Coordinates of C-alpha atoms (C1' of nucleotides) in Angstrom, one line a residue:
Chain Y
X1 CA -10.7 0.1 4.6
X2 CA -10.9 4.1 4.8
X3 CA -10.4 5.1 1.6
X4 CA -7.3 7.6 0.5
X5 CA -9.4 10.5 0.7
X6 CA -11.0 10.7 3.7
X7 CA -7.8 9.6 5.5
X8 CA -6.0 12.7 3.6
X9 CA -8.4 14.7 4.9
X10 CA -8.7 13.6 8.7
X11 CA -4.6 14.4 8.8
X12 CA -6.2 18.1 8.2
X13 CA -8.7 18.5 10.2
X14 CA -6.7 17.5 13.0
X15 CA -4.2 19.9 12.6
X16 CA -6.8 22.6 12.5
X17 CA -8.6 21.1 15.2
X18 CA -5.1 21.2 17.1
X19 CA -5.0 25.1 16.1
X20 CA -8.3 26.0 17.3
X21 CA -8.4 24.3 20.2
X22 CA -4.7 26.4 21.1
X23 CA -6.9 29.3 20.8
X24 CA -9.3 28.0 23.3
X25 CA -11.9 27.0 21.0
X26 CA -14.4 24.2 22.2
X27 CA -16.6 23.2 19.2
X28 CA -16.3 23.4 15.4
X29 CA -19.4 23.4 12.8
X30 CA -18.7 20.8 10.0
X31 CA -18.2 23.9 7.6
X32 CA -15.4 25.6 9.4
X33 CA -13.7 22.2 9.1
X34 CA -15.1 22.0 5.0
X35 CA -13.4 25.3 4.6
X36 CA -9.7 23.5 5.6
X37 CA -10.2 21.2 3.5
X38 CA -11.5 23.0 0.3
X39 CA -14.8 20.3 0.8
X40 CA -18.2 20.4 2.2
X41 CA -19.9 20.2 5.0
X42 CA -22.1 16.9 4.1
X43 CA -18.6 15.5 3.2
X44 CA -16.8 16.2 6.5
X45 CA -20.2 15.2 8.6
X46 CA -19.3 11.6 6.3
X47 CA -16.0 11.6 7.1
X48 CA -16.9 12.0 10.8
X49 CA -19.8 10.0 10.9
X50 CA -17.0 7.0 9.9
X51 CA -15.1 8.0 12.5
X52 CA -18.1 7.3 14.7
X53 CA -18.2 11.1 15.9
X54 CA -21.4 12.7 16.4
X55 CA -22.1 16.4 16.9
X56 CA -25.4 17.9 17.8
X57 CA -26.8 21.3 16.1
X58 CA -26.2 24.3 18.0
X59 CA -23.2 23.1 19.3
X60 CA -21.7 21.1 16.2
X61 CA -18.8 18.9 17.2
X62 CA -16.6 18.8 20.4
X63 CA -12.7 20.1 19.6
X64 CA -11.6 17.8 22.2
X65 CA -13.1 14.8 21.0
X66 CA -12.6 15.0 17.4
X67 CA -8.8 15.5 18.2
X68 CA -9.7 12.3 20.6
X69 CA -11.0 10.4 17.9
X70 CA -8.8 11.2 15.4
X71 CA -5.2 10.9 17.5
X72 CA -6.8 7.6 18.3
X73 CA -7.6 6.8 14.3
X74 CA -4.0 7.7 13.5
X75 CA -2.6 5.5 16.6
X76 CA -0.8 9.3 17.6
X77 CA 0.8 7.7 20.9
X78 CA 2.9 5.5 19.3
X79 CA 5.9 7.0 17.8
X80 CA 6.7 5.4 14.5
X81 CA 10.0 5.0 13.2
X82 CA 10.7 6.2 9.5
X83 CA 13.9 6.3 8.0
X84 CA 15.0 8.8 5.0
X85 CA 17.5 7.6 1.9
X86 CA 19.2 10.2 0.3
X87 CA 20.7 13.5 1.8
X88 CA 20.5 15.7 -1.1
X89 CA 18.4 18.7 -1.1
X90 CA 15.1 17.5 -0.4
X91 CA 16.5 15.0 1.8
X92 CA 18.0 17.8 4.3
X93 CA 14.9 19.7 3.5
X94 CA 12.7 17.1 5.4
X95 CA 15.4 16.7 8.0
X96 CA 15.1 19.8 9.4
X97 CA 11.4 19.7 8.6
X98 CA 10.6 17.1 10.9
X99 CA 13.5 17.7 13.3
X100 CA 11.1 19.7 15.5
X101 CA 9.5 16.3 17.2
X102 CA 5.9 17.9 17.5
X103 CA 4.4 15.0 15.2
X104 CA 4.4 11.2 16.5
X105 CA 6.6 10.7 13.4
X106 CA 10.1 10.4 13.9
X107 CA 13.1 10.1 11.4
X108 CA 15.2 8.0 13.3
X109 CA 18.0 7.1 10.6
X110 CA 19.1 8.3 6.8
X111 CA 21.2 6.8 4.5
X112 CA 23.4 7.5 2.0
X113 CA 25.8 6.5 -0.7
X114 CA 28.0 9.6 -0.1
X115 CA 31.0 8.4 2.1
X116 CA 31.5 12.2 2.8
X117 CA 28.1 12.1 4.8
X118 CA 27.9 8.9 6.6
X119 CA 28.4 9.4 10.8
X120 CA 26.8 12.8 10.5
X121 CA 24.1 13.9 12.9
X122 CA 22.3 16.0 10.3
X123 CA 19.2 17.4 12.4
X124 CA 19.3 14.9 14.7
X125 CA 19.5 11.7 12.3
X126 CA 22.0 9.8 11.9
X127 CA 23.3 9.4 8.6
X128 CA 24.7 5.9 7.6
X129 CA 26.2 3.8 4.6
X130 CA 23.2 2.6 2.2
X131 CA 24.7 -0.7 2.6
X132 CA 23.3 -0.8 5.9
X133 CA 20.2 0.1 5.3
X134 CA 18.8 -3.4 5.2
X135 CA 20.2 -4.5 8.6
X136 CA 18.8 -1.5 10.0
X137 CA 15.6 -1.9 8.6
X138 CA 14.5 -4.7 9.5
X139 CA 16.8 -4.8 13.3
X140 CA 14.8 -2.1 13.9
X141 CA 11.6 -3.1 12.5
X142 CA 10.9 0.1 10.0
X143 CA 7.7 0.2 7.7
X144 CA 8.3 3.3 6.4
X145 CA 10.7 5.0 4.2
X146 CA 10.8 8.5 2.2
X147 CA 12.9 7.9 -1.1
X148 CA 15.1 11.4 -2.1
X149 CA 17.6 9.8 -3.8
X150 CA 18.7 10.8 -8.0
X151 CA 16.0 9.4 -10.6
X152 CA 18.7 7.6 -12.0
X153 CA 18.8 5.6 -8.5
X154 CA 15.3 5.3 -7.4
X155 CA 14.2 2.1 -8.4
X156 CA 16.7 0.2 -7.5
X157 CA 17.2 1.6 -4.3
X158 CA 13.1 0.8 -3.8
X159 CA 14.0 -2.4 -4.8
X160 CA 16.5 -2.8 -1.6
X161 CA 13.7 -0.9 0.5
X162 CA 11.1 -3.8 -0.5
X163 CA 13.5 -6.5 0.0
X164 CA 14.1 -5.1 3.8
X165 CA 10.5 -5.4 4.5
X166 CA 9.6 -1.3 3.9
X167 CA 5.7 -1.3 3.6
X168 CA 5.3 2.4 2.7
X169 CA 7.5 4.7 0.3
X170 CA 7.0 8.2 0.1
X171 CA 8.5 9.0 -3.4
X172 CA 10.4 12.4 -4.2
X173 CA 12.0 10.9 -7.5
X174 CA 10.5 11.8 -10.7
X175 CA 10.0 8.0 -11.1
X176 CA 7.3 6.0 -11.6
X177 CA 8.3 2.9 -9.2
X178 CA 7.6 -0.8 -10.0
X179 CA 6.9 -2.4 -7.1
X180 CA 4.5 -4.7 -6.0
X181 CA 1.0 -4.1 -5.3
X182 CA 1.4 -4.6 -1.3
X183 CA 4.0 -1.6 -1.5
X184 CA 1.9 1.6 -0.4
X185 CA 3.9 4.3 -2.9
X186 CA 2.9 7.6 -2.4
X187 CA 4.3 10.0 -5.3
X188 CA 5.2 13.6 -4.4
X189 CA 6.2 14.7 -8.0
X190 CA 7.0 18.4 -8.0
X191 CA 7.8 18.9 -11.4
X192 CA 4.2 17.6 -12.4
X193 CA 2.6 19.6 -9.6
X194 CA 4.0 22.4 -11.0
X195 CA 3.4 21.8 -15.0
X196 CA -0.3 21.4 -13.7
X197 CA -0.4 24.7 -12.0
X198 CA 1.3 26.2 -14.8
X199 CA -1.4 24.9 -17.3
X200 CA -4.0 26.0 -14.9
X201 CA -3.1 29.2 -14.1
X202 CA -2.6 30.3 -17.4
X203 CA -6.2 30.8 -18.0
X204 CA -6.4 27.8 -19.6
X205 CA -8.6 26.8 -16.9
X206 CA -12.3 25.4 -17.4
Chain J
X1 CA -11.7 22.1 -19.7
X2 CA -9.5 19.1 -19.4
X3 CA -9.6 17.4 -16.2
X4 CA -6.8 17.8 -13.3
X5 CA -6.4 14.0 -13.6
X6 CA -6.1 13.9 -17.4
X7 CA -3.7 16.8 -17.0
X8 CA -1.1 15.7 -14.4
X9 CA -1.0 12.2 -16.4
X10 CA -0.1 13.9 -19.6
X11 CA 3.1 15.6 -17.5
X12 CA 3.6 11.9 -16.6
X13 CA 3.5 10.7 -20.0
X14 CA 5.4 13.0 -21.6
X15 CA 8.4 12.7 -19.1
X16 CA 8.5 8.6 -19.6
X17 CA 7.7 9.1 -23.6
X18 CA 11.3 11.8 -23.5
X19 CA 13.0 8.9 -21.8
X20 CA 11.9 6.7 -23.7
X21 CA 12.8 8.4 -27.1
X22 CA 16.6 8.9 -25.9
X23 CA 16.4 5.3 -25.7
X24 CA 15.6 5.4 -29.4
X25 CA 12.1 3.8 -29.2
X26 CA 10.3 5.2 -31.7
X27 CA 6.6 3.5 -30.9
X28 CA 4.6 2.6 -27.6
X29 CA 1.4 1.1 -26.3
X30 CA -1.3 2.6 -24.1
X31 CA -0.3 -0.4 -21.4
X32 CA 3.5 1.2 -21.6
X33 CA 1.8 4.4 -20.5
X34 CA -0.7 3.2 -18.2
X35 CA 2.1 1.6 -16.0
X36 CA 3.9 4.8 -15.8
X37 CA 0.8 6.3 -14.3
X38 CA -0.6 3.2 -12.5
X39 CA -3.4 3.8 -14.8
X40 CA -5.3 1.4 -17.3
X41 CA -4.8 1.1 -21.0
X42 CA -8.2 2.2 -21.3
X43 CA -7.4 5.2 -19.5
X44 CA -4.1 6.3 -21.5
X45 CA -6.5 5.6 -24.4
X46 CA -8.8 8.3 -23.8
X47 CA -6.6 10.9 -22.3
X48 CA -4.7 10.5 -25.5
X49 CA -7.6 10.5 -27.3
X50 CA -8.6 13.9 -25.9
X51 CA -5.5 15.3 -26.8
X52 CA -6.2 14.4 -30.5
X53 CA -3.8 11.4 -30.7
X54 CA -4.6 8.6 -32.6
X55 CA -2.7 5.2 -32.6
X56 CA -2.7 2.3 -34.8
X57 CA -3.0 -1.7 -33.7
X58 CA 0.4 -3.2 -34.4
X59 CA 2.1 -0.2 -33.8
X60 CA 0.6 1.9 -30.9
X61 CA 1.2 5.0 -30.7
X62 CA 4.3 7.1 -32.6
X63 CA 6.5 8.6 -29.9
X64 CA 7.6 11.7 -31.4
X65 CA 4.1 12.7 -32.3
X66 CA 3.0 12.2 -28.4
X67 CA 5.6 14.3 -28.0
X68 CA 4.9 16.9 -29.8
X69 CA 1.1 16.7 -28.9
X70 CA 1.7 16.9 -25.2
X71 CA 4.3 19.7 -25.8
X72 CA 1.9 21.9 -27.5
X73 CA -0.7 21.2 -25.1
X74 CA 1.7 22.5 -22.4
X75 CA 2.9 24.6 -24.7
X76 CA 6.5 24.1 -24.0
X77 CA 7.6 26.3 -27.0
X78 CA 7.1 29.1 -24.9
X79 CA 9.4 29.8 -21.3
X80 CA 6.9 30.2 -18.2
X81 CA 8.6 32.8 -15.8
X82 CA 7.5 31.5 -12.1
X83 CA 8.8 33.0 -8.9
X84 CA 9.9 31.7 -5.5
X85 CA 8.4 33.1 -2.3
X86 CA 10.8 32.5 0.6
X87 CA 14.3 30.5 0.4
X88 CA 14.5 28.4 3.5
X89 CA 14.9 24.9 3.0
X90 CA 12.7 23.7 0.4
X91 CA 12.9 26.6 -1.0
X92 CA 17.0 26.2 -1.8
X93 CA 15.8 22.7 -2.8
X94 CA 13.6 23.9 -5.4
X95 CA 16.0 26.5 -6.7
X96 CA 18.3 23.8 -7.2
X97 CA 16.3 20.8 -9.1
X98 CA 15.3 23.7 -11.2
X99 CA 18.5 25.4 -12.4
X100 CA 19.3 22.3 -14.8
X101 CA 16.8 24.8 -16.7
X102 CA 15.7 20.9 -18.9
X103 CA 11.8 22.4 -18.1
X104 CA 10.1 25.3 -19.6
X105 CA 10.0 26.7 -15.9
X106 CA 11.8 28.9 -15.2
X107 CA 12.1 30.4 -11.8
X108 CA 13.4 33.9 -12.7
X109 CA 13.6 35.6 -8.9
X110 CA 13.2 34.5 -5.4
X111 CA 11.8 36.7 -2.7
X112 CA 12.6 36.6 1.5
X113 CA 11.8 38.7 4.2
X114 CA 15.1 38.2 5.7
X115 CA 17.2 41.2 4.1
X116 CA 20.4 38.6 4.6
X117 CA 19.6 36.6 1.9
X118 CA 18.8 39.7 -0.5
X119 CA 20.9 40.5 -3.8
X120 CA 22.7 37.1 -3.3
X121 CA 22.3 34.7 -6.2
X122 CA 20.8 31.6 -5.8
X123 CA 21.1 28.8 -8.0
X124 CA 20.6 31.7 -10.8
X125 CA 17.8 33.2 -9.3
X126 CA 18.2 36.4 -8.1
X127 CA 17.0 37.0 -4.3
X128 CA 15.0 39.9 -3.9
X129 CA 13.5 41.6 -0.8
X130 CA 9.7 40.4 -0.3
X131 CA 8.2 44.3 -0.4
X132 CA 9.8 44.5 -4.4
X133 CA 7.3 41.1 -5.1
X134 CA 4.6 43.2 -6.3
X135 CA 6.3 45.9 -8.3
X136 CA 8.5 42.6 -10.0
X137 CA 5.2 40.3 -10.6
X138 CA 3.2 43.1 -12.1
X139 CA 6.1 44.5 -14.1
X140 CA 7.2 40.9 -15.5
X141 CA 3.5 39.6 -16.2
X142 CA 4.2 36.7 -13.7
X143 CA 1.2 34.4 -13.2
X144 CA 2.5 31.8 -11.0
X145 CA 4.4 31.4 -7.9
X146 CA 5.7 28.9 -5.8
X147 CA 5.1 29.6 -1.6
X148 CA 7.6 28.6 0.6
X149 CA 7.4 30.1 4.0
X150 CA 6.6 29.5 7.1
X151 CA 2.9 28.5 8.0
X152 CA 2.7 32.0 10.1
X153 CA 3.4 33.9 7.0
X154 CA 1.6 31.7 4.3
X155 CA -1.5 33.8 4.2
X156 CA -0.9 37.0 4.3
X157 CA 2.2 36.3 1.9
X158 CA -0.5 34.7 -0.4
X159 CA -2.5 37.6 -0.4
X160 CA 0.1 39.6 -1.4
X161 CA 0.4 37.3 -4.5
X162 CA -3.1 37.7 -5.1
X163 CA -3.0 40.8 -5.2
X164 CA -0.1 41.6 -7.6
X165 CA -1.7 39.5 -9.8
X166 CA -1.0 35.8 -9.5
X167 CA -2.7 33.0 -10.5
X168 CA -1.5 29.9 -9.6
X169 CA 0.3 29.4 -6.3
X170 CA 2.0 26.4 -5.4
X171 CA 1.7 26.0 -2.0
X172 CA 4.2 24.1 0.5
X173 CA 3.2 26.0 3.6
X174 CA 1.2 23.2 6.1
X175 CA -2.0 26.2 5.7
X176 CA -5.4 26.0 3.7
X177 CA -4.8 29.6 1.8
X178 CA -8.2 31.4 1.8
X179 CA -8.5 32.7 -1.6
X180 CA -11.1 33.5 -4.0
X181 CA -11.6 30.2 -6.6
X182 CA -10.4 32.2 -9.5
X183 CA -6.7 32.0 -7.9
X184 CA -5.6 28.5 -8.9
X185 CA -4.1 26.3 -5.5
X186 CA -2.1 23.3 -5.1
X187 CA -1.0 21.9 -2.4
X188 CA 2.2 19.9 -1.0
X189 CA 1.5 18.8 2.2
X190 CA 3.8 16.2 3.1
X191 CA 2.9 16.1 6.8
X192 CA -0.5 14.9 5.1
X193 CA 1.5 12.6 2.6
X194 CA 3.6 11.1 5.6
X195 CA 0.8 10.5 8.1
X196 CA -1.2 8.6 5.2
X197 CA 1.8 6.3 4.2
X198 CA 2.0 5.4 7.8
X199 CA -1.2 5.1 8.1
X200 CA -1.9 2.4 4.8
X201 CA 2.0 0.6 5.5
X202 CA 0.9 -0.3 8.8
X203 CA -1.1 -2.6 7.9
X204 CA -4.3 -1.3 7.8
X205 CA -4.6 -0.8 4.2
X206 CA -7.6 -2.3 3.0
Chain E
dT1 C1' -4.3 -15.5 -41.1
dA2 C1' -4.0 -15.0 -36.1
dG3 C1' -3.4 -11.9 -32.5
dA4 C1' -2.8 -7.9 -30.1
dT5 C1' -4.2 -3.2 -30.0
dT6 C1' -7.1 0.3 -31.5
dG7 C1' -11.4 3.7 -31.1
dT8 C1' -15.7 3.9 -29.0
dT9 C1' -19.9 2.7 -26.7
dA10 C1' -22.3 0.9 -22.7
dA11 C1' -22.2 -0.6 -17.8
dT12 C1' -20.4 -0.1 -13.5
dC13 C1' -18.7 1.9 -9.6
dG14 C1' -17.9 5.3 -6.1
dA15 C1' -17.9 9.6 -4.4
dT16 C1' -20.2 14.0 -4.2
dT17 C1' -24.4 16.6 -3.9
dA18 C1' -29.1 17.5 -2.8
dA19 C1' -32.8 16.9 0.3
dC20 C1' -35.2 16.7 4.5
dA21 C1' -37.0 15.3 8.9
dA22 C1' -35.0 15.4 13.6
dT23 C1' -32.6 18.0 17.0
dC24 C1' -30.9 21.4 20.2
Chain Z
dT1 C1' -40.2 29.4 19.1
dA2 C1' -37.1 30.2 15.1
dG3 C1' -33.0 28.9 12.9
dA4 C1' -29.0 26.7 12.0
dT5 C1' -27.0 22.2 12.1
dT6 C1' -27.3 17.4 12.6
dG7 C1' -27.7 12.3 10.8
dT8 C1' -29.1 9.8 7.0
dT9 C1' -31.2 8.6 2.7
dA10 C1' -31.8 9.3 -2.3
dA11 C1' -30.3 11.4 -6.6
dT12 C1' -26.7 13.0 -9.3
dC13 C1' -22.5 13.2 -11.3
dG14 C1' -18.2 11.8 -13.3
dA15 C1' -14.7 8.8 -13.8
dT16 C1' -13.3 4.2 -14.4
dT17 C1' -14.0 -0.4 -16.2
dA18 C1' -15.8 -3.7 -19.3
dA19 C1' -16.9 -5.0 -23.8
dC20 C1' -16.4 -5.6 -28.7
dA21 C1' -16.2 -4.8 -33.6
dA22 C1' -12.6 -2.7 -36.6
dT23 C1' -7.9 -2.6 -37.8
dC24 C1' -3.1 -3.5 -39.0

DNA sequence: TAGATTGTTAATCGATTAACAATC
DNA sequence: TAGATTGTTAATCGATTAACAATC
């Protein structure tokens, strides 16, 4: 229903909303919140508006109740469970990352096929055989899953994920996943990031 | 001049196109492509078409040629020194997917404030300490640089960047930089990334 | 040939931008 | 009031999609 976009960009506001309103700051124009998001002002007063928030000139929009609103958008007081397969790198990366427990997101479990690592606590997860990753899944009722395992591995464990009823794959593998179009894939592809920046900030830019 | 979209695809493209010529295929079809991007034939068509590329019916599109296309486009021929701004966790990450030294990156120093980690070798990549950045960048021509620390220190790190004449910056800091347009920025925000895969794999996709 | 794919043009779609009266 | 910002509509822009004759 909300498209990608605007839901990318209510996950920023709200965190500079969060900031401001740390520093005791009680209403925001729609530009100061344009500027966060490299938009405009007409687009975040759409994005708002969507959100059914209204602001009034002088004052602009209430800190308080855009956080409101968008905590409520983003169903903040629920925790949800997410699980992480593959401790490499990245994997422990995103461990610690998240081990902090300010966000409503919570890595309750990883997985791995390393013997070596399974019964760890690495930053507060658990880390257990991949082979019992589709038990856990579904016991425990996960939608949610952030892929860091080899290329060479990534489909197929994807392929287990779906099977276990994951909804939602956040995908650090330089693969391309087939899955089906009910699967949300989200694609954080570094390698690509970085060939883009390269090409872009070699003056090549328009 | 070319679009960001058209640009990331080709990275795309030219990854699946390498794999695909180990595997001795010597020909593909735009559809081939356009599932590795989740694109359209049509699409592949025309960002192939921009780059020069022609195909034939029967026979789609010689692989070796795309290759070489898409390799002088990113012109690959040439090494790209980048740097590394701060070596916690995803910065150690980074180091290591990028030692394989497969890409024409090449991260050739990493910087930290933390005088600990200076003069040891990471993953090739030579730590230094952050105040020898702009003596290094300017001395070595570096135009890129992937940011690494801490949200505190994202901006006035940046501006250091900026300043010793970097154009690109690869950001993984959870911070909007504040920079002036002709500084090239991309973002990985995967606190963004995570909250919109829960968000559309919870069933309120559209 | 028949059939799938190509290059290329035209139509569609959606998001961004511009504009402006209403508001505090 | 004067001025900046608001909500909201209309215009613009660009990218995607559809269409189709030409091609091998």
């Amino acid at each position: 229903m909300t498209p990608e976009k605007t839901v990318a960009r209510l996950s920023l506001y709200r965190r500079f909303l969060k900031l401001a309103k740390d520093e005791g700051t009680s209403n925001v124009y729609s530009h100061q919140l344009a500027d966060m998001v490299r938009g405009t002002s007409a687009q975040v007063r759409r994005d708002l508006m969507a959100l059914g928030c209204s602001g009034s000139p002088q004052k602009g929009y209430d800190v308080n109740e855009l956080i409101k609103h968008i905590d409520e958008f983003f169903n903040t007081s629920e925790v949800v469970d997410v699980i992480l397969v593959g401790i490499g790198n990245i994997g422990r990366a995103l461990l610690s990352y998240f081990k902090s427990g300010k966000s409503h997101i919570n890595i309750v479990a990883s997985f791995d096929s390393d013997r070596q690592k399974v019964d760890r606590v690495i930053n507060n997860s658990k880390c257990y055989y991949i082979e019992e990753l589709s038990k856990f899944v579904s016991e425990n009722n996960i939608k949610t899953a952030i892929l860091c395992v080899p290329a060479s591995e990534a489909q197929q464990t994807a392929d287990v994920l779906m099977h276990s009823g994951i909804k939602g794959i956040l995908n650090f593998a330089p693969v391309r996943l087939k899955l089906p179009a009910n699967i949300f894939v989200e694609d954080v592809d570094i390698t690509m990031n970085i060939e883009k920046l390269v090409y872009f900030s070699s003056g090549k830019r328009k």
